[in-house]
PDB file of C-alpha atoms in Angstrom:
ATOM      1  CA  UNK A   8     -18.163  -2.608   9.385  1.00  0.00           C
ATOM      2  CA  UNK A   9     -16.354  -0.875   7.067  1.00  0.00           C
ATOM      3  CA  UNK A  10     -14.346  -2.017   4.063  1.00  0.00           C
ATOM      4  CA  UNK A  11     -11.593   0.353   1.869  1.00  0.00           C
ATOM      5  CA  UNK A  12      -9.036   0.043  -1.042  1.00  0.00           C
ATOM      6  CA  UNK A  13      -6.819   2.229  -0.768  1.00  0.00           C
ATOM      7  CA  UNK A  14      -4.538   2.677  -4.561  1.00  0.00           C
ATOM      8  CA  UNK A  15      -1.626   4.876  -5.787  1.00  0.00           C
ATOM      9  CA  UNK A  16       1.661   4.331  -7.115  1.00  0.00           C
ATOM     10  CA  UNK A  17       4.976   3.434  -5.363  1.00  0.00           C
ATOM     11  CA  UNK A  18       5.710   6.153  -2.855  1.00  0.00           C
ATOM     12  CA  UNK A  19       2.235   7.724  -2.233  1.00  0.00           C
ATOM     13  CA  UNK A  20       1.921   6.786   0.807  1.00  0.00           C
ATOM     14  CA  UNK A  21      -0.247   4.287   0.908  1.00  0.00           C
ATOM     15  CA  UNK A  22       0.749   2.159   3.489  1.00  0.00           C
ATOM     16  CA  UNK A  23       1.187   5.167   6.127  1.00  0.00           C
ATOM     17  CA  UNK A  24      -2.514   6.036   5.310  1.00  0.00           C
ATOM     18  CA  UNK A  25      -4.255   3.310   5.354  1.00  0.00           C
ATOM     19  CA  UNK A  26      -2.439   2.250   8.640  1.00  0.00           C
ATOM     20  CA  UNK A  27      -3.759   5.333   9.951  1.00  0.00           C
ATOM     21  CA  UNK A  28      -7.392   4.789   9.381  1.00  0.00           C
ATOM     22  CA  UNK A  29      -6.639   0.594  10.573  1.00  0.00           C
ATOM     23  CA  UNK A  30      -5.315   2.041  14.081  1.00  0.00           C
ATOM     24  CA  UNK A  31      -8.468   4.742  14.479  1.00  0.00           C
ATOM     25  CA  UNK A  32     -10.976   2.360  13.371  1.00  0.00           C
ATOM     26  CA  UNK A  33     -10.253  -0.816  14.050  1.00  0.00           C
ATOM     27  CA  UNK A  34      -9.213  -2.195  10.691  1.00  0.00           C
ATOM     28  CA  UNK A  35      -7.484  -5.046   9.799  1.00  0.00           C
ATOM     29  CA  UNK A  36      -5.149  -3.452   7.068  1.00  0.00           C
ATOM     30  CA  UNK A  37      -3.896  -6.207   4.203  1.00  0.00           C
ATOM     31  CA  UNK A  38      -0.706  -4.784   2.486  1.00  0.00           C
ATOM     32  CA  UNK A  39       0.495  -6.687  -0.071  1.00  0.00           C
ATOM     33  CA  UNK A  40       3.974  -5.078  -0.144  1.00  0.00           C
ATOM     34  CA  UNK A  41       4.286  -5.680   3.938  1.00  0.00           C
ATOM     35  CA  UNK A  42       3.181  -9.645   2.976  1.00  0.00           C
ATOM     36  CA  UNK A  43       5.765 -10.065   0.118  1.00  0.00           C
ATOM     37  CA  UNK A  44       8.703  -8.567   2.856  1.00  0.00           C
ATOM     38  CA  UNK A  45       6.792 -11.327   5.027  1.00  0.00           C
ATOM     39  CA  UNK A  46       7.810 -13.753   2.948  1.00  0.00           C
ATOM     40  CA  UNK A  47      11.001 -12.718   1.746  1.00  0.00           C
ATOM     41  CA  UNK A  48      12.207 -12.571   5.660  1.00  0.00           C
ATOM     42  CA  UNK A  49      11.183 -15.808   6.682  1.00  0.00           C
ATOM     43  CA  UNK A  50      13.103 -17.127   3.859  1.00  0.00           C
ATOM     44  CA  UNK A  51      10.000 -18.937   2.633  1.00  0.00           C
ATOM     45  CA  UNK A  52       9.540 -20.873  -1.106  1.00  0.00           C
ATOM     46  CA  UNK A  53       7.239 -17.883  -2.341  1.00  0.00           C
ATOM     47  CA  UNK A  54       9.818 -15.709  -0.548  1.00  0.00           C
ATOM     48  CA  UNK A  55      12.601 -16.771  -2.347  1.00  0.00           C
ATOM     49  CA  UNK A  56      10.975 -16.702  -5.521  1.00  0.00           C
ATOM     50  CA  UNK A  57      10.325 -13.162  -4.577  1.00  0.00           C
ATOM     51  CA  UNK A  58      14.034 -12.058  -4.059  1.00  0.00           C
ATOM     52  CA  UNK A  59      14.707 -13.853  -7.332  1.00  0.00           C
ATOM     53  CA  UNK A  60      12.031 -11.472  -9.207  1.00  0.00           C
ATOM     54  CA  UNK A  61      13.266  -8.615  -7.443  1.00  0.00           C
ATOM     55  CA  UNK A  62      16.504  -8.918  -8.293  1.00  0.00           C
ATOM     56  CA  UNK A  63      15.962  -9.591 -12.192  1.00  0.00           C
ATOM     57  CA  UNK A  64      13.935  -6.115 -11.836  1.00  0.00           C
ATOM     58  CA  UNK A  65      10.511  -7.402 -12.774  1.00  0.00           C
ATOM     59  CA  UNK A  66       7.393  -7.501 -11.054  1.00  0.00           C
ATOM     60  CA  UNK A  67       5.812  -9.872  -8.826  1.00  0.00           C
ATOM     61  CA  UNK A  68       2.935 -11.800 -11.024  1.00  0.00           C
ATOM     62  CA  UNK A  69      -0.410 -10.377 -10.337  1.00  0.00           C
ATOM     63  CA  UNK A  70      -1.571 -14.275  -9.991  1.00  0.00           C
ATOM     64  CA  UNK A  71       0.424 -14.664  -6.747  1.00  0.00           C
ATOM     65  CA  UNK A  72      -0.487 -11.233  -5.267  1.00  0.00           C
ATOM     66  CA  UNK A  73      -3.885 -11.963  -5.751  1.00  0.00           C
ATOM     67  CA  UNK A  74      -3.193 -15.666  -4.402  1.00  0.00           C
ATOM     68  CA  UNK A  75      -1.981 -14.013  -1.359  1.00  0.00           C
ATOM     69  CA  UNK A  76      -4.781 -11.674  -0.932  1.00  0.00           C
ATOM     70  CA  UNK A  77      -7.433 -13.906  -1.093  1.00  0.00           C
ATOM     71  CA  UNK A  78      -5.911 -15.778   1.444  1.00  0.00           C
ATOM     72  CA  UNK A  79      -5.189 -13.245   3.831  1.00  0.00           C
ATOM     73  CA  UNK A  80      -8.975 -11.693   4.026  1.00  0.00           C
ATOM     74  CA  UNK A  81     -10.373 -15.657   3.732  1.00  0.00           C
ATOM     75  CA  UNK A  82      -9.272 -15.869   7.366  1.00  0.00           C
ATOM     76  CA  UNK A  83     -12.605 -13.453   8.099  1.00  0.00           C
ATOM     77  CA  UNK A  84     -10.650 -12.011  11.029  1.00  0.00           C
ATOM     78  CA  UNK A  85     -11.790  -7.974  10.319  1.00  0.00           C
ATOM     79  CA  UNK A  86     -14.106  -8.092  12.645  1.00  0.00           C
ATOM     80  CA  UNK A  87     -14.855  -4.395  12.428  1.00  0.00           C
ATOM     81  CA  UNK A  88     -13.806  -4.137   8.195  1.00  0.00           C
ATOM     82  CA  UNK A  89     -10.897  -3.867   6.592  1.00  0.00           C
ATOM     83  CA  UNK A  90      -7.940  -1.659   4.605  1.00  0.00           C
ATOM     84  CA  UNK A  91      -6.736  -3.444   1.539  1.00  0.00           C
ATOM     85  CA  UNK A  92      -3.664  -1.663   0.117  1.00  0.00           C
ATOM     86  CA  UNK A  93      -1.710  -2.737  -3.062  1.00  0.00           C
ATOM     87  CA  UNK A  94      -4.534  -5.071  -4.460  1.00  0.00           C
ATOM     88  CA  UNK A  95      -6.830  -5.395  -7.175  1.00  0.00           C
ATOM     89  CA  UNK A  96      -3.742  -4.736  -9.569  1.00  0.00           C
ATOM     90  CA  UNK A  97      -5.756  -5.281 -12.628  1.00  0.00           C
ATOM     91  CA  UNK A  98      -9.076  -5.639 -13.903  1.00  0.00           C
ATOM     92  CA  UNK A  99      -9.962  -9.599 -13.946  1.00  0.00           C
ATOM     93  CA  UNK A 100      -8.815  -8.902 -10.157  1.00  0.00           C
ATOM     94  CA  UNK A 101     -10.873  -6.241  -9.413  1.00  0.00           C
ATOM     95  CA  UNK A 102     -14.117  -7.721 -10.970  1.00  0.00           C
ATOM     96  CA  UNK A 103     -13.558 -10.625  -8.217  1.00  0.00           C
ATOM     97  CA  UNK A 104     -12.971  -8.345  -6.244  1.00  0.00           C
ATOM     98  CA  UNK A 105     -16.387  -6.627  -6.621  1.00  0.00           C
ATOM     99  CA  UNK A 106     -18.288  -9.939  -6.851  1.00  0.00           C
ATOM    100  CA  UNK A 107     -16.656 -11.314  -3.391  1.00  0.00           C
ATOM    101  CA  UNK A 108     -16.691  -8.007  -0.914  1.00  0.00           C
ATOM    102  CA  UNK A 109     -19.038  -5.183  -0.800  1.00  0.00           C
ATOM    103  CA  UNK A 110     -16.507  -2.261  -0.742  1.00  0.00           C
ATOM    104  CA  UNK A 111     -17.580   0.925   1.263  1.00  0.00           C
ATOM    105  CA  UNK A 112     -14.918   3.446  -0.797  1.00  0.00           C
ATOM    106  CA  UNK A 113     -12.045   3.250  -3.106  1.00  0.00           C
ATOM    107  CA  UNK A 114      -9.340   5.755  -2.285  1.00  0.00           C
ATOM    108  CA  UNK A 115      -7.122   6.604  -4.838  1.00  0.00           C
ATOM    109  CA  UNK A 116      -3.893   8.679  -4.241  1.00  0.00           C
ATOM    110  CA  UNK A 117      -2.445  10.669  -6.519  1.00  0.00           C
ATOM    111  CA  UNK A 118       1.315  11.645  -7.081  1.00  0.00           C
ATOM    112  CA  UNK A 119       3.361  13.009  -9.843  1.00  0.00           C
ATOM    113  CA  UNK A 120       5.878  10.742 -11.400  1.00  0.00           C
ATOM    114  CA  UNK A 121       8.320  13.646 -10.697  1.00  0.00           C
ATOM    115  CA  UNK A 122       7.702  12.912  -7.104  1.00  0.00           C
ATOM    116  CA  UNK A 123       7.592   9.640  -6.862  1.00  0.00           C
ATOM    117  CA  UNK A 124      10.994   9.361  -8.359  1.00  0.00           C
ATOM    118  CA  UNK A 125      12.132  11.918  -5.466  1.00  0.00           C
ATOM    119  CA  UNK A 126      10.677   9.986  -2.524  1.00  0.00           C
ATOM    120  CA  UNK A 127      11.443   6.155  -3.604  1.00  0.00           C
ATOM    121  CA  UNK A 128      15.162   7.281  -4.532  1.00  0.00           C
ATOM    122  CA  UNK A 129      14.994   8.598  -0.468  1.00  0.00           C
ATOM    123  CA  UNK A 130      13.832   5.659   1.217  1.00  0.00           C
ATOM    124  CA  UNK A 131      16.096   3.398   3.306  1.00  0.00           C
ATOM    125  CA  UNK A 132      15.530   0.089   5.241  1.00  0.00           C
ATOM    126  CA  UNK A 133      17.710  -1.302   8.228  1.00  0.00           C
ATOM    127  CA  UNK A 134      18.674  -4.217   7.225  1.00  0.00           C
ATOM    128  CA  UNK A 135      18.731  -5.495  10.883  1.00  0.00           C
ATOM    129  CA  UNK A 136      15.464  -4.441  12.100  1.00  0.00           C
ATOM    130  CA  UNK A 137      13.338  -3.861   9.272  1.00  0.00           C
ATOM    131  CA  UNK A 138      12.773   0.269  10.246  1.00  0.00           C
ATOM    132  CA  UNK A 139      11.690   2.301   7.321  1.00  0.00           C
ATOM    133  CA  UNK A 140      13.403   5.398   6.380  1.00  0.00           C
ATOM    134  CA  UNK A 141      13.259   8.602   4.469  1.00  0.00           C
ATOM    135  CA  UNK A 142      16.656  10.770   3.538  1.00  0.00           C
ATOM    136  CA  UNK A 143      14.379  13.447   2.981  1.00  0.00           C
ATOM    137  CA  UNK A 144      11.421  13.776   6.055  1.00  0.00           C
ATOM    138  CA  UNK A 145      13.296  11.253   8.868  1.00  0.00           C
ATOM    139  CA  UNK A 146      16.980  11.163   8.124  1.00  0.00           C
ATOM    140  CA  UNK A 147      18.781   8.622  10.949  1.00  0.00           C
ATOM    141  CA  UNK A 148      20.755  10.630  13.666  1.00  0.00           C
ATOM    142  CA  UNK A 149      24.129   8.452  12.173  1.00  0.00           C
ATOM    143  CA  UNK A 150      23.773   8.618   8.760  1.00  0.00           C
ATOM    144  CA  UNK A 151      23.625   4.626   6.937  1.00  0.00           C
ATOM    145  CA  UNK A 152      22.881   3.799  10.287  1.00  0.00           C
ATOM    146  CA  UNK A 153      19.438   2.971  12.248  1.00  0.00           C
ATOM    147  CA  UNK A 154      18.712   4.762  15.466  1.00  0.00           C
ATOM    148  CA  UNK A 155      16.614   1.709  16.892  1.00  0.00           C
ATOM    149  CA  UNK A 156      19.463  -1.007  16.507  1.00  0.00           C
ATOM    150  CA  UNK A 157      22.366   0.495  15.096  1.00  0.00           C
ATOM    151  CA  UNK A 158      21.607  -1.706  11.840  1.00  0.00           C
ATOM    152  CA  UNK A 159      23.093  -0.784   8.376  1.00  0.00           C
ATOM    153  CA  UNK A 160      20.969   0.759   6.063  1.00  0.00           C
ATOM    154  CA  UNK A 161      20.428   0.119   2.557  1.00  0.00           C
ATOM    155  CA  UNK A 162      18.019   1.143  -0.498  1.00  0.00           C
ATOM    156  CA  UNK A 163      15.548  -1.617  -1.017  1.00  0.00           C
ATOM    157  CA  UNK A 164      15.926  -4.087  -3.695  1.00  0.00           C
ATOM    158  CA  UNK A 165      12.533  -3.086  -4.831  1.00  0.00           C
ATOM    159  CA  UNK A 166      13.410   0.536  -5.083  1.00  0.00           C
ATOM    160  CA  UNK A 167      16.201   0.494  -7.433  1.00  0.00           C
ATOM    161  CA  UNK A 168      15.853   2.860 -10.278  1.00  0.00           C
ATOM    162  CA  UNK A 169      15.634   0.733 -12.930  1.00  0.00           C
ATOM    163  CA  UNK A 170      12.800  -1.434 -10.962  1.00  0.00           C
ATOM    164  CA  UNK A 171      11.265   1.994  -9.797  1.00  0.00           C
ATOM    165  CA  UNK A 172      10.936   2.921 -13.811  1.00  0.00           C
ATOM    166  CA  UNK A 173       9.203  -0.713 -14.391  1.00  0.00           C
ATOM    167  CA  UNK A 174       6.636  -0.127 -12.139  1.00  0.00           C
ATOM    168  CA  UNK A 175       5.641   3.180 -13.104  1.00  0.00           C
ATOM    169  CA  UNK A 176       5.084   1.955 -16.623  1.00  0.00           C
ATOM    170  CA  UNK A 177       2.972  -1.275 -15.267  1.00  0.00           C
ATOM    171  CA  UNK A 178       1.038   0.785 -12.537  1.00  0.00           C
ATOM    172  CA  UNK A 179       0.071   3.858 -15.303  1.00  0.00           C
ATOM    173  CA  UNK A 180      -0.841   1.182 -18.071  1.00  0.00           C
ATOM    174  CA  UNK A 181      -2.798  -1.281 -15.472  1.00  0.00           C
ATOM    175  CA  UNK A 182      -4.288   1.128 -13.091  1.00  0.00           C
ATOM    176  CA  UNK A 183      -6.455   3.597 -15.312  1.00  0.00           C
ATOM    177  CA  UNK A 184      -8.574   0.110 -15.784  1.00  0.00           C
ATOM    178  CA  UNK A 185      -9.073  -0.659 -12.362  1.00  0.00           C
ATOM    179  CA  UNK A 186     -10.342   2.802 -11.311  1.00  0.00           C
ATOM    180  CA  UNK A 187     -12.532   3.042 -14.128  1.00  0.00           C
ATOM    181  CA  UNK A 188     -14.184   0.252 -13.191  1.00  0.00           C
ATOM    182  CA  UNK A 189     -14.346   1.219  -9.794  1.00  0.00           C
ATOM    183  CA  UNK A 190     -15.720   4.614 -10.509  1.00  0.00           C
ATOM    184  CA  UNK A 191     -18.604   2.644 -12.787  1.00  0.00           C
ATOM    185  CA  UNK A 192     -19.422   1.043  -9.246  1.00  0.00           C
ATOM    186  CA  UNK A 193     -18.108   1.985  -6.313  1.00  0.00           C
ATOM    187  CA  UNK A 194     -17.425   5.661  -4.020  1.00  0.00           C
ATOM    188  CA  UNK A 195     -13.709   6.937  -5.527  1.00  0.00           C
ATOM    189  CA  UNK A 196     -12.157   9.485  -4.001  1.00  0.00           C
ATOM    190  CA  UNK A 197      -9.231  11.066  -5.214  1.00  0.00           C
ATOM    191  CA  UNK A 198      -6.844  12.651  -2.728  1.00  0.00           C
ATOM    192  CA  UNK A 199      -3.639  15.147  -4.090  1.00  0.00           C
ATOM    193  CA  UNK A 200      -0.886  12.871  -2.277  1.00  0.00           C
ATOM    194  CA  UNK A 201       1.845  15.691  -1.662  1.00  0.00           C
ATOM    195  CA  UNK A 202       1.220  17.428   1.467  1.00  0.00           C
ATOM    196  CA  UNK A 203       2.115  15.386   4.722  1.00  0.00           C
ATOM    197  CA  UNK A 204       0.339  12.911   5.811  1.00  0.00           C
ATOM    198  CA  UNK A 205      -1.791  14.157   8.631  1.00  0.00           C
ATOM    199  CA  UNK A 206      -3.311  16.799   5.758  1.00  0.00           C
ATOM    200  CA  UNK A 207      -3.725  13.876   3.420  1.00  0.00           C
ATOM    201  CA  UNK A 208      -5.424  11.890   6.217  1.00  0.00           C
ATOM    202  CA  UNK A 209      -8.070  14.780   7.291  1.00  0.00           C
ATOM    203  CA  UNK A 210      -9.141  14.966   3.661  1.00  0.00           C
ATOM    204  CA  UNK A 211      -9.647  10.958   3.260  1.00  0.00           C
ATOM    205  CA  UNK A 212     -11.685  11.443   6.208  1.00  0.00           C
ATOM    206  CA  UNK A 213     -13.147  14.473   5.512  1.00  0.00           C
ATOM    207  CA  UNK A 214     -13.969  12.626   1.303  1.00  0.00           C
ATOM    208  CA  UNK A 215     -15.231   9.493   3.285  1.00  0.00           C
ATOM    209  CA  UNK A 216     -17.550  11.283   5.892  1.00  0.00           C
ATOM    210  CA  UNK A 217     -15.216   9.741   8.671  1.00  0.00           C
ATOM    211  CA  UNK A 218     -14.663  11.239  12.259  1.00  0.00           C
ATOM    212  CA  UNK A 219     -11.513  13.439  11.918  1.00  0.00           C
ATOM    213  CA  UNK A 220     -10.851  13.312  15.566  1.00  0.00           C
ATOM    214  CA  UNK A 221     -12.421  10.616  17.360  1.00  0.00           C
ATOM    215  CA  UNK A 222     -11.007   6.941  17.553  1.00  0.00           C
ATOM    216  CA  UNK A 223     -12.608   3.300  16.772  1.00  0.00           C
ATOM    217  CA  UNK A 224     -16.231   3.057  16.646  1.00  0.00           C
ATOM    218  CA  UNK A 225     -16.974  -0.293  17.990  1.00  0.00           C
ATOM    219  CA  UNK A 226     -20.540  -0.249  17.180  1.00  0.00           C
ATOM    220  CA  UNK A 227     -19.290  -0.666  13.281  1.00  0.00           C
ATOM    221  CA  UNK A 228     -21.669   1.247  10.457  1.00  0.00           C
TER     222      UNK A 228
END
């Protein structure tokens, strides 16, 4: 069984990463940005209080991501581990963290604020289907359009500037904590988040002492 966090700011890549290593090894992979969207789409209470934060440009309260988190991995359905991505988002959070789960590797991505701002101020979602894109690597054969349902596309609420400039400032001020605590007790590894991602995959793999090639190991370890 194996057990990750994977951190970095907005636009690192995080979720394309650690849904790599889910698919190759079997991991259930909790993102707390996909369960927010979750929420916001099924036009649930904790949804709609959501689209209300979102649109005031603040931040979701660390008490209900954690809320959420907790809840997700109490369902003990990772079977073979698990790829937490977007949580512990402070320190109280990632000493409970520590004390519930015994974590096999922290992965921490790093990107220049210079590039962040390039790649969130790029991204597009269909509003129809939910398809991610990027204006910069996967541009939509009709531009403002989606290629899978012909959907309009639009910049995410979440990925406004002014919001984008709020959550640098939160992630610099509350993240330092978190991965000095982590390094004080757990494996970090600190990956340079600007090549593409099938470079940035081979060297989490090659950091963790994963299998670069081969698929899911059933047998766990």
């Amino acid at each position: 069984m194996r057990k990750y966090v994977i951190m970095g700011v907005q636009g690192s890549g995080k979720g394309t990463q650690a849904a790599m290593l889910a698919n190759d090894f079997d991991l259930v992979q909790v993102s707390v940005g996909d369960m927010l969207r979750w929420q916001v789409q099924n036009h649930t209470k904790i949804g709609a209080q959501v689209r209300r934060i979102v649109a005031a440009g603040e931040l979701v309260s660390d008490d209900l991501v954690g809320s959420l988190v907790r809840t997700r991995l109490d369902q003990h359905d990772w079977n073979y581990g698990f790829i937490v991505d977007g949580f512990p988002r402070n320190r109280p959070q990632a000493e409970f963290f520590l004390e519930s789960y015994d974590i096999d590797g922290v992965i921490h991505l790093e990107l220049p604020d210079d590039e962040v701002r390039r790649r969130v101020l790029n991204r597009r979602l269909c509003t129809r289907c939910g398809m991610d894109y990027n204006l910069i690597a996967h541009r939509p054969q009709v531009e403002g359009r989606c290629d899978v349902c012909g959907g309009e596309l639009m910049t995410r609420e979440d990925d406004a500037e002014h919001a984008l400039e709020s959550r640098l400032r939160d992630y610099h001020t509350k993240t330092n904590p978190v991965l000095d605590l982590f390094r004080r007790k757990e494996f970090v590894v600190s990956i340079d988040a600007r090549p593409d991602k099938v470079m940035v995959q081979r060297q989490i793999r090659t950091e963790l002492g994963l299998p670069i090639t081969r698929g899911p190991e059933k047998n766990g370890s």
